[in-house]
Short mmCIF file of N, CA and C in Angstrom, two decimals:
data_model
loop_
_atom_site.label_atom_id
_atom_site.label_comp_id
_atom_site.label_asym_id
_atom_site.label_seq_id
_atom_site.Cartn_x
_atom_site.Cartn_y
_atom_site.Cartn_z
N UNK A 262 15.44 -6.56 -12.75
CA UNK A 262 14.00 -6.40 -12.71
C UNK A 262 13.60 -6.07 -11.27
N UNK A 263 12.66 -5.04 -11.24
CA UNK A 263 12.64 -4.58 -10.10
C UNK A 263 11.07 -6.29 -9.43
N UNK A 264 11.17 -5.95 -7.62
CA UNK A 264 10.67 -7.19 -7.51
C UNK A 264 9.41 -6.36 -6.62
N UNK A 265 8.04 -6.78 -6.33
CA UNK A 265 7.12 -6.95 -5.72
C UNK A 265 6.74 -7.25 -4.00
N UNK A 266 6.56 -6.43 -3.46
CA UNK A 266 6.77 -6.75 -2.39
C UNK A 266 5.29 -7.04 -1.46
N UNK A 267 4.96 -7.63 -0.45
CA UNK A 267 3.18 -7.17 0.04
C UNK A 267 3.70 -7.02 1.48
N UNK A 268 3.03 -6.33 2.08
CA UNK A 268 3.04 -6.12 3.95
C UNK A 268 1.95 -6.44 4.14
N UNK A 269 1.64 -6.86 5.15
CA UNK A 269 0.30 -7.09 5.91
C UNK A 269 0.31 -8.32 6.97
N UNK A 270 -1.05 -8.49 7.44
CA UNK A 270 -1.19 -9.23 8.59
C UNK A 270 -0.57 -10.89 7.75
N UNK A 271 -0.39 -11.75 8.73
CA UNK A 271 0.08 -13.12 7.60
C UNK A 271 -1.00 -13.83 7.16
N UNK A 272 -1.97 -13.90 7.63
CA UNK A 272 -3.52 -14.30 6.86
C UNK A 272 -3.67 -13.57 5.65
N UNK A 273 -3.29 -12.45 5.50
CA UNK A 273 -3.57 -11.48 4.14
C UNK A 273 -2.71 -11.96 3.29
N UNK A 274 -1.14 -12.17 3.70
CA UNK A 274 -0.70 -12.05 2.65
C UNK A 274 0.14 -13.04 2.42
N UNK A 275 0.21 -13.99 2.76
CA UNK A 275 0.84 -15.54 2.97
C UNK A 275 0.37 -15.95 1.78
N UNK A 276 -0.75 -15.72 1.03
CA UNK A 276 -1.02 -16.45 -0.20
C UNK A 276 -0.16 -15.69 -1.52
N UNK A 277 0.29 -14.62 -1.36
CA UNK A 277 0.89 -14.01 -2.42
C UNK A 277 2.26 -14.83 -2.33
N UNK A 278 3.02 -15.61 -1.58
CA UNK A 278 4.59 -15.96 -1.85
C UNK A 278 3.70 -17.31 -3.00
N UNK A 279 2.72 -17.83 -3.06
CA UNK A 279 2.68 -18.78 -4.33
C UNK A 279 2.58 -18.34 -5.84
N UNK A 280 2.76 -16.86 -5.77
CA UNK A 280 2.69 -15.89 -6.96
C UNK A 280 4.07 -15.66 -7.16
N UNK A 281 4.86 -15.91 -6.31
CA UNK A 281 6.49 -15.33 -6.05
C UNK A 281 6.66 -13.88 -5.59
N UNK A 282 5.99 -13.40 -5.08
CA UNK A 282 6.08 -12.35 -4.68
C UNK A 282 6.85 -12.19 -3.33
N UNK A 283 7.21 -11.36 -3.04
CA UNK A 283 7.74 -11.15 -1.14
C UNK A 283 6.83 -10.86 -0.06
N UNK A 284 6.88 -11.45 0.64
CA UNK A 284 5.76 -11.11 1.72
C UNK A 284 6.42 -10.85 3.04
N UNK A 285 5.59 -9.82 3.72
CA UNK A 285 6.34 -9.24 5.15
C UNK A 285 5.17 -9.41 5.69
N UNK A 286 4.77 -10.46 6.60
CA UNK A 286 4.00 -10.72 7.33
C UNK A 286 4.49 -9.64 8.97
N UNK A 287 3.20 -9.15 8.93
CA UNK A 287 3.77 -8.18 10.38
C UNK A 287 2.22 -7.94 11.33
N UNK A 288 2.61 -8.02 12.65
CA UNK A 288 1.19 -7.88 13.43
C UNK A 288 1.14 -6.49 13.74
N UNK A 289 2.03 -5.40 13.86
CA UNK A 289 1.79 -4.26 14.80
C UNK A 289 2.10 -3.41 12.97
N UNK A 290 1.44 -2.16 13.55
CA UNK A 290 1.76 -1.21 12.81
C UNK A 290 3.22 -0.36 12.58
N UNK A 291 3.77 -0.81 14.05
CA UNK A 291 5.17 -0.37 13.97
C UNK A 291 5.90 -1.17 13.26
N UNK A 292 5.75 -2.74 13.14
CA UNK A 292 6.20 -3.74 12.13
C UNK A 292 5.74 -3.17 10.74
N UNK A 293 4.84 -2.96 10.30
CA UNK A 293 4.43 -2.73 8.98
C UNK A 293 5.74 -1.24 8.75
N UNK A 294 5.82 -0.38 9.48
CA UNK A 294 6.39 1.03 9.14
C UNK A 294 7.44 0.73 8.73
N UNK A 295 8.33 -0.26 9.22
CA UNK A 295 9.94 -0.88 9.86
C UNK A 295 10.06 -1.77 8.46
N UNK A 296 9.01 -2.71 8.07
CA UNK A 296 9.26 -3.25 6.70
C UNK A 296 8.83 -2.36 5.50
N UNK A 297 8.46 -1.70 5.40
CA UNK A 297 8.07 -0.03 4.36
C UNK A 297 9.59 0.83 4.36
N UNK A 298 10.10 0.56 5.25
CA UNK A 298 11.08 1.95 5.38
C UNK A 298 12.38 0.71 5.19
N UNK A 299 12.38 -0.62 5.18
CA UNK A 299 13.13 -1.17 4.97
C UNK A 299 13.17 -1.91 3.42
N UNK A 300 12.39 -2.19 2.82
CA UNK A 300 12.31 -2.37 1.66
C UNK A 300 12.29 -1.73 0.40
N UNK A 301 11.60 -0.03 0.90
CA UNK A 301 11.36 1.01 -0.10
C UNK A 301 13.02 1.58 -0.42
N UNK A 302 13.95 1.10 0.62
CA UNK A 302 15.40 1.89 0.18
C UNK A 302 16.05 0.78 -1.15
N UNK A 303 15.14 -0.44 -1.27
CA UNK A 303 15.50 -1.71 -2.01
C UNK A 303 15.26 -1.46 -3.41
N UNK A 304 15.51 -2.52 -4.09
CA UNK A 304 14.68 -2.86 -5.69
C UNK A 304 13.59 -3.29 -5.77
N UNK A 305 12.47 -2.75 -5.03
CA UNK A 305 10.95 -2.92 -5.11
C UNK A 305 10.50 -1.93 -5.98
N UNK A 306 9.92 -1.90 -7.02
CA UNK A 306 9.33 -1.75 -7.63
C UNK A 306 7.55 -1.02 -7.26
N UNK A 307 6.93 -2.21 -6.55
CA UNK A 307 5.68 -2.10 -6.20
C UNK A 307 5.11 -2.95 -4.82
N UNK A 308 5.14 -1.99 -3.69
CA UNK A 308 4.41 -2.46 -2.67
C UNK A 308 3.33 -2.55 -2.03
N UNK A 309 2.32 -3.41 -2.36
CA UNK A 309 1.36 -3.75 -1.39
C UNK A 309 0.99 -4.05 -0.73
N UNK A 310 0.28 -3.24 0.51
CA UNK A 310 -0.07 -3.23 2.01
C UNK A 310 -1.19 -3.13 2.29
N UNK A 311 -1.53 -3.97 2.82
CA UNK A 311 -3.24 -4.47 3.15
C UNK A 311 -3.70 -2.52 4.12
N UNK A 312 -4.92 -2.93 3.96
CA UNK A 312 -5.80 -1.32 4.07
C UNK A 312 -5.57 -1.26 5.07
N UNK A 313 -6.00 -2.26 6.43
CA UNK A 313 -5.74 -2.58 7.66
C UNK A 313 -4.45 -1.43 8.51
N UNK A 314 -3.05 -1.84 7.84
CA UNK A 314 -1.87 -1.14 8.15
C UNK A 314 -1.95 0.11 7.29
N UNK A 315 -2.49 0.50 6.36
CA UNK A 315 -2.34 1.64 5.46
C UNK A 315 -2.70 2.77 5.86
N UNK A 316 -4.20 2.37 7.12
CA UNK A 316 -5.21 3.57 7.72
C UNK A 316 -4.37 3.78 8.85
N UNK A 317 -3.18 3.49 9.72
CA UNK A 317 -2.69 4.05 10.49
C UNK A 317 -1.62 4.45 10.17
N UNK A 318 -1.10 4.36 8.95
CA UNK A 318 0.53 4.69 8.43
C UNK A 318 0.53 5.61 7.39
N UNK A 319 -0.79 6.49 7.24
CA UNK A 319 -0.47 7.23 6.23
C UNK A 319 0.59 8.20 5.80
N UNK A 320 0.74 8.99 7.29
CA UNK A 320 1.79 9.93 6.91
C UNK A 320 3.34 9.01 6.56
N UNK A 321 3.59 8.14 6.51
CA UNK A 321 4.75 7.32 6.49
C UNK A 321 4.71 6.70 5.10
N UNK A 322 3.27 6.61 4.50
CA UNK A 322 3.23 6.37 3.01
C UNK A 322 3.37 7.42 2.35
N UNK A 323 3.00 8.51 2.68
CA UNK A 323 3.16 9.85 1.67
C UNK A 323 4.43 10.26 1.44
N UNK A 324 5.08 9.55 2.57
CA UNK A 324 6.74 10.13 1.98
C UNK A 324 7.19 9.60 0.68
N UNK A 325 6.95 8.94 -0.09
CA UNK A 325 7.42 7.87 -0.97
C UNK A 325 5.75 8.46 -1.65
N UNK A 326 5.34 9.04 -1.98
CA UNK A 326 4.53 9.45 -2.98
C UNK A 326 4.84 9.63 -4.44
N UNK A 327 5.03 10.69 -4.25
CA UNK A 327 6.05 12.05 -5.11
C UNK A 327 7.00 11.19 -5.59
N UNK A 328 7.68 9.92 -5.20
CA UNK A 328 8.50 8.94 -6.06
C UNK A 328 8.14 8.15 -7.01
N UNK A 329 8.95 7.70 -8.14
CA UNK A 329 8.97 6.59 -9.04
C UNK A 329 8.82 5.54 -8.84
N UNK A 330 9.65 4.74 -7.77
CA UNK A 330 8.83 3.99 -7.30
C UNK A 330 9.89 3.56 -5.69
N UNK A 331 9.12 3.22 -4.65
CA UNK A 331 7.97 2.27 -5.30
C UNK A 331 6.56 2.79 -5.44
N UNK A 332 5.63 2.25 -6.11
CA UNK A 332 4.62 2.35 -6.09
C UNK A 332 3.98 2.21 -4.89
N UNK A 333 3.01 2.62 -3.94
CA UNK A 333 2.57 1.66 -2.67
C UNK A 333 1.40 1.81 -3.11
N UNK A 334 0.58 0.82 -2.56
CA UNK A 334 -1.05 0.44 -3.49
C UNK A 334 -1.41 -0.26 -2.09
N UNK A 335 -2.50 0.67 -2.16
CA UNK A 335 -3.44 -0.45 -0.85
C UNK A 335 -4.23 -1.11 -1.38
N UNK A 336 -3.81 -2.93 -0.69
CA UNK A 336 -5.37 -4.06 -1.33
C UNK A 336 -5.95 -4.42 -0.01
N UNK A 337 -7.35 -4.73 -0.18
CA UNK A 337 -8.21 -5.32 1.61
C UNK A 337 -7.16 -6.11 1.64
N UNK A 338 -7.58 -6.69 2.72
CA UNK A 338 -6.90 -7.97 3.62
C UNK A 338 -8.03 -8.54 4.07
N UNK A 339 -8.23 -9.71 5.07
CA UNK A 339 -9.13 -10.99 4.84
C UNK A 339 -10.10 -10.32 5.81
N UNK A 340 -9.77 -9.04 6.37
CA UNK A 340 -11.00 -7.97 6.93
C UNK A 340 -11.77 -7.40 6.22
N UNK A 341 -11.56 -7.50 5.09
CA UNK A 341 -12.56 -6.59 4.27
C UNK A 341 -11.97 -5.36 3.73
N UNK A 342 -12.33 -4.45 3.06
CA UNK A 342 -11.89 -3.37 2.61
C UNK A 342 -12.25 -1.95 3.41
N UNK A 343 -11.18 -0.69 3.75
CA UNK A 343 -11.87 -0.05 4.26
C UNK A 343 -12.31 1.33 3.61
N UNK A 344 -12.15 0.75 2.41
CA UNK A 344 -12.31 1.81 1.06
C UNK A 344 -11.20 2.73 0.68
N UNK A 345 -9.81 2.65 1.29
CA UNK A 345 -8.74 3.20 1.32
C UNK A 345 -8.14 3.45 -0.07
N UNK A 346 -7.89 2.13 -1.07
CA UNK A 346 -7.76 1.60 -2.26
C UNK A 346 -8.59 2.97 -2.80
N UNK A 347 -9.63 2.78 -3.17
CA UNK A 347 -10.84 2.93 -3.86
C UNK A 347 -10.76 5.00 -3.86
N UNK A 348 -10.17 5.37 -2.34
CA UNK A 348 -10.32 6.72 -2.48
C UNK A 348 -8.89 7.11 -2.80
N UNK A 349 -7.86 6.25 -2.98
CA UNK A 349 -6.58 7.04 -3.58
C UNK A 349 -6.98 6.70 -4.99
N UNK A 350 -7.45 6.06 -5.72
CA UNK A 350 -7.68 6.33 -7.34
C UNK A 350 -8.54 7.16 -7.60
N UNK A 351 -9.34 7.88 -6.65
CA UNK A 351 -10.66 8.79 -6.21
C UNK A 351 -9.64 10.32 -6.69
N UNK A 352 -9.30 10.15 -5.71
CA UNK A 352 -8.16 11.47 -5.55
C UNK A 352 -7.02 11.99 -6.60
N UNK A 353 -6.71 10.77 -6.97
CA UNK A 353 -5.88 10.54 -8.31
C UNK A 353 -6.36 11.05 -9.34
N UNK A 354 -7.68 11.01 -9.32
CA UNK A 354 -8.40 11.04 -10.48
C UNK A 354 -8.71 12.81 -10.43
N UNK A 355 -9.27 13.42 -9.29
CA UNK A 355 -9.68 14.42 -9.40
C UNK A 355 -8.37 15.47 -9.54
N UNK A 356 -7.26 15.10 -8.99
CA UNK A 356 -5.84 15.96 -9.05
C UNK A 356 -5.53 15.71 -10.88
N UNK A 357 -6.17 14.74 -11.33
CA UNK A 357 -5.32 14.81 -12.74
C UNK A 357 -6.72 15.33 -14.04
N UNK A 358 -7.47 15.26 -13.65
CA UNK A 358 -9.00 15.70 -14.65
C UNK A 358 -9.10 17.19 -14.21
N UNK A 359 -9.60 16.90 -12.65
CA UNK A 359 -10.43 17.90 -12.22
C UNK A 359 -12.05 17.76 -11.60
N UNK A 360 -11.72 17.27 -11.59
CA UNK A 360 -13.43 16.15 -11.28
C UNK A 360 -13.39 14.74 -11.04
N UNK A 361 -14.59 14.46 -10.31
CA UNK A 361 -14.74 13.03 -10.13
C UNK A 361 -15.84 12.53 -11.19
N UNK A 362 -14.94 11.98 -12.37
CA UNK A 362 -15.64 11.57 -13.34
C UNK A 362 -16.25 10.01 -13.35
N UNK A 363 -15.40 9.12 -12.64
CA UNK A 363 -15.47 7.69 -12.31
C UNK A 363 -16.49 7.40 -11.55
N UNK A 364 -16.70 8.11 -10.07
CA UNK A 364 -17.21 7.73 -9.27
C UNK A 364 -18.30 8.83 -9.07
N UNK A 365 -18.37 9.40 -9.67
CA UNK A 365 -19.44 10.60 -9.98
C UNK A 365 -20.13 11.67 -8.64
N UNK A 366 -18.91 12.06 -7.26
CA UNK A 366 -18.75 12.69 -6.66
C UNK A 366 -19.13 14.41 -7.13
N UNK A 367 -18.85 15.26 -6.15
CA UNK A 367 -19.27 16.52 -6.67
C UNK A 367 -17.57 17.21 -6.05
N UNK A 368 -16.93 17.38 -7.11
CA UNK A 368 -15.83 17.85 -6.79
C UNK A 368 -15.63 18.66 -7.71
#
């Protein structure tokens, strides 16, 4: 069974190991890249990385797009959201319809 993984600051994501999940608590963005590029060669399944690390690591998430998995999914962290989440299902949506039917954009 493939396993679950989260990155982020350790305030964000310290509460997910009571779910059983894996957590990579990391302060720098170069830590977040280093546990992404070290776990994605693993049996992860699905990684989530707080928005925080996501808005400076994009080009390093897109490599692992176009793959099965893992999945990478951005959730806020205890900063708040920086709408990151919200515009990859945005985008998702308009590459597979043709429109922004959800969020009712002009695309």
């Amino acid at each position: 069974m493939a396993k679950i993984g989260v990155i982020g600051d350790a305030q964000s994501v310290l509460g997910f190991k009571a779910f059983g999940l894996d957590v990579f608590a990391c302060t720098t963005v170069e830590e977040a890249v280093h546990a992404l590029r070290r776990i994605a060669g693993e049996d992860y399944g699905i990684i989530y990385i707080t928005e925080r690390f996501c808005k400076d690591m994009q080009d390093e998430i897109d490599k692992y797009r176009e793959l099965k998995t893992p999945a990478i999914i951005p959730i806020p962290g205890v900063d708040g959201s920086y709408g990151i989440g919200i515009e990859g299902v945005r985008s998702a949506e308009v590459r597979a319809v043709g429109a922004d039917i959800l969020f009712g954009g002009d695309n």
